[in-house]
Every structure is written in structure tokens, then in C-alpha cells.
GROMACS .gro file of C-alpha atoms in nm:
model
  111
    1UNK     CA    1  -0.347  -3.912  -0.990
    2UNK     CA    2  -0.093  -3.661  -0.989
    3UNK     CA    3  -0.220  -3.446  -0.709
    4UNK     CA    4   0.105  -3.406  -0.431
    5UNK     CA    5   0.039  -3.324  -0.121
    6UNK     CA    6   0.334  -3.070   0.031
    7UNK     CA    7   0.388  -3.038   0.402
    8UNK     CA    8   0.528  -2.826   0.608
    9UNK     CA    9   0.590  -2.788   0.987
   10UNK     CA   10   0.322  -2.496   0.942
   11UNK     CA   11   0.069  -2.602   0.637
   12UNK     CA   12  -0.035  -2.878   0.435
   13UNK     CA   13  -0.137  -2.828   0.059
   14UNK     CA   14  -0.238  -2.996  -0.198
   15UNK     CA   15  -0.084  -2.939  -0.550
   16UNK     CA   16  -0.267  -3.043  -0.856
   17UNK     CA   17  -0.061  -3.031  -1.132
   18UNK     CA   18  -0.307  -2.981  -1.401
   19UNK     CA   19  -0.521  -2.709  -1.217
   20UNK     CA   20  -0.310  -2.364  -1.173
   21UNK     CA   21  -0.553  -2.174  -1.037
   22UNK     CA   22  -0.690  -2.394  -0.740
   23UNK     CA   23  -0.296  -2.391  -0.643
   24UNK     CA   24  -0.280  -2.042  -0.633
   25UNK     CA   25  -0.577  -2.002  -0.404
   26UNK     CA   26  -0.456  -2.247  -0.168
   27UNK     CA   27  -0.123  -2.061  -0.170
   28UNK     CA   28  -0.304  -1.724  -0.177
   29UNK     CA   29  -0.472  -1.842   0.139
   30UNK     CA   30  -0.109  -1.947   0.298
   31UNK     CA   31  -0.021  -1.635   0.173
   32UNK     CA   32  -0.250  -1.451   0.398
   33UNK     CA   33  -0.250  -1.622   0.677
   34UNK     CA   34   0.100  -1.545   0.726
   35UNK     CA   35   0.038  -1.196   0.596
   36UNK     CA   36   0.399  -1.118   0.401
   37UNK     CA   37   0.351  -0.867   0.058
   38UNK     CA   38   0.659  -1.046  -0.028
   39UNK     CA   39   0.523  -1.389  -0.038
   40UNK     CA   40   0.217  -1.201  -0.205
   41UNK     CA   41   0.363  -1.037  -0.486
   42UNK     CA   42   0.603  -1.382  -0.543
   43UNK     CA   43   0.297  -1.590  -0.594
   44UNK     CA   44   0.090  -1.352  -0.817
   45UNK     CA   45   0.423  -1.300  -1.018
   46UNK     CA   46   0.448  -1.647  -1.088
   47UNK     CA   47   0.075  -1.762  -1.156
   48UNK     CA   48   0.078  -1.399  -1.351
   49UNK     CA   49  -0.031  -1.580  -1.725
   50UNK     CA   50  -0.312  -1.759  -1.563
   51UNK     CA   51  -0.425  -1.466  -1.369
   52UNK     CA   52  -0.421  -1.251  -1.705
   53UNK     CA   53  -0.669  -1.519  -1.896
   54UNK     CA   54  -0.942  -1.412  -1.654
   55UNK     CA   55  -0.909  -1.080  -1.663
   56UNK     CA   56  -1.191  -1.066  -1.374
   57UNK     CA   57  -0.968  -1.175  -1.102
   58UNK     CA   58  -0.773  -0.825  -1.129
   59UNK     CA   59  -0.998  -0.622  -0.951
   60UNK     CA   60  -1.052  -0.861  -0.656
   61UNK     CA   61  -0.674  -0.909  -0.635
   62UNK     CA   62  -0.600  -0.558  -0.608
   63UNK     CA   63  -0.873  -0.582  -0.276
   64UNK     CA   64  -0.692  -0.870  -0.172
   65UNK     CA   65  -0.348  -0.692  -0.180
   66UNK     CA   66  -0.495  -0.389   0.007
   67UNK     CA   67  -0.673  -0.579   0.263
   68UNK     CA   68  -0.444  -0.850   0.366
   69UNK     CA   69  -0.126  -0.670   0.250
   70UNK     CA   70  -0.093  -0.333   0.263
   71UNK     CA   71  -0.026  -0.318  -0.084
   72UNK     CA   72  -0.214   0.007  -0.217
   73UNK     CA   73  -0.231   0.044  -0.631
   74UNK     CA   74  -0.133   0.417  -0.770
   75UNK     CA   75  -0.476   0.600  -0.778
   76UNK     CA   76  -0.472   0.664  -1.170
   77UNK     CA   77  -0.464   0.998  -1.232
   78UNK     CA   78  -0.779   1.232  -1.395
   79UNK     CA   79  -0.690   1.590  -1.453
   80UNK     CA   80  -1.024   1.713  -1.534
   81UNK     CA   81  -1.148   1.575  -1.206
   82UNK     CA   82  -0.840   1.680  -1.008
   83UNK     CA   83  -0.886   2.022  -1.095
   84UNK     CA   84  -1.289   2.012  -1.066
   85UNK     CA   85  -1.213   1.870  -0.723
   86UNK     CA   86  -0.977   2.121  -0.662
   87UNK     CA   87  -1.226   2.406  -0.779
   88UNK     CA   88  -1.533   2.291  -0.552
   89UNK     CA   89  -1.302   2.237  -0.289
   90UNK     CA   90  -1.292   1.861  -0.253
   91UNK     CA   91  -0.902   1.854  -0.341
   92UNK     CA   92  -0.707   1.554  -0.465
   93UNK     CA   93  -0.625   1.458  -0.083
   94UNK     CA   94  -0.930   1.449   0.067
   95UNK     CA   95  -0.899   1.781   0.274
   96UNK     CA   96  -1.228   1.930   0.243
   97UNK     CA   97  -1.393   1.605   0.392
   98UNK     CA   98  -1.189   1.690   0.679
   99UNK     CA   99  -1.245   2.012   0.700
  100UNK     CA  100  -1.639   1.934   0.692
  101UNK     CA  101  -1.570   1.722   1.028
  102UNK     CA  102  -1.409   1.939   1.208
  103UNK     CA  103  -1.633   2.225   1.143
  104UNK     CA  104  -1.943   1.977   1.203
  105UNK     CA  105  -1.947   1.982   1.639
  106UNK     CA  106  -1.907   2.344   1.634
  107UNK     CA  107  -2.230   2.432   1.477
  108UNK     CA  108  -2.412   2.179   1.686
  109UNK     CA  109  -2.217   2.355   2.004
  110UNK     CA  110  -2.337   2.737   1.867
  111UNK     CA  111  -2.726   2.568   1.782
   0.00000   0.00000   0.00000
């Protein structure tokens, strides 16, 4: 018996105190549906120890953020593959895949 349900004018949730994780998804899903990073980043921040004991849920987070938030985590940084990118020409930014497209139509227009 201690589950509480919690209404508002826009949602109804139900809180069960002994079960930290099934609140955050049901708040994660609030959390989406009204699409604020802020609300996002609140509610990770304050389930954050649960999160951290399955260290699985990080990855599928991170998609989470990106998808529903616009939140986009710092590539981490290689040096040996930025510069072997930046030797074959595939550059840290992405311009020779761009490059490849553009050039693409012409050779079909010359063939």
C-alpha cells in the first residue's frame, strides 16, 4: 500500500515509493511527452544513484536525450583516428562524405 497516485490538470502518475526506477520511467515518459531538456536533465539528476547501479541504462539514456531532447553528448575525442581521418580525407566533420555527394550526379550527368 503505499503507492500515491499524483494528478495533474495534464497527467496522472502513479508513485511507488519503494520502486525508483518504475517512477522514473513514468516521469521519463511525462518528460517526453512534453519534450523540455530541462525537465529531462532535472529528473535524471535526481534518480542519478539509481541510474548509476545499472550501468546499462547509460547508453540508452544518452539515445533518449538525443532523440526526444536535443541533448547531444561531446563526441569523445581519438587523436589517432582524427588524424587518420584527416589523412584519408574523411576529416573530423564529416566533409569528405559531402564532398562524395556532391560530386556523385555529376559523373552520372558526364556517363
Amino acid at each position: 500500500g503505499g503507492v500515491q497516485d499524483v494528478s495533474t490538470a495534464t497527467a496522472d502518475v502513479r508513485i511507488f515509493p519503494g520502486l525508483p526506477l518504475l517512477n522514473f520511467l513514468g516521469l521519463l515518459l511525462l518528460a517526453i511527452q512534453r519534450g523540455t531538456p530541462d525537465a529531462y536533465r532535472t529528473l535524471v539528476n535526481k534518480y542519478a544513484a539509481n541510474i548509476a547501479e545499472l550501468g546499462a541504462w547509460n547508453d540508452a539514456l544518452e539515445m533518449v536525450a538525443e532523440m526526444y531532447f536535443g541533448i547531444v553528448k561531446p563526441r569523445q575525442s581519438n587523436p589517432l583516428m582524427d588524424m587518420m581521418g584527416s589523412l584519408f580525407g574523411g576529416g573530423a566533420a564529416g566533409g569528405g562524405g559531402g564532398a562524395q555527394q556532391r560530386r556523385a550526379p555529376t559523373r552520372r550527368v558526364e556517363a
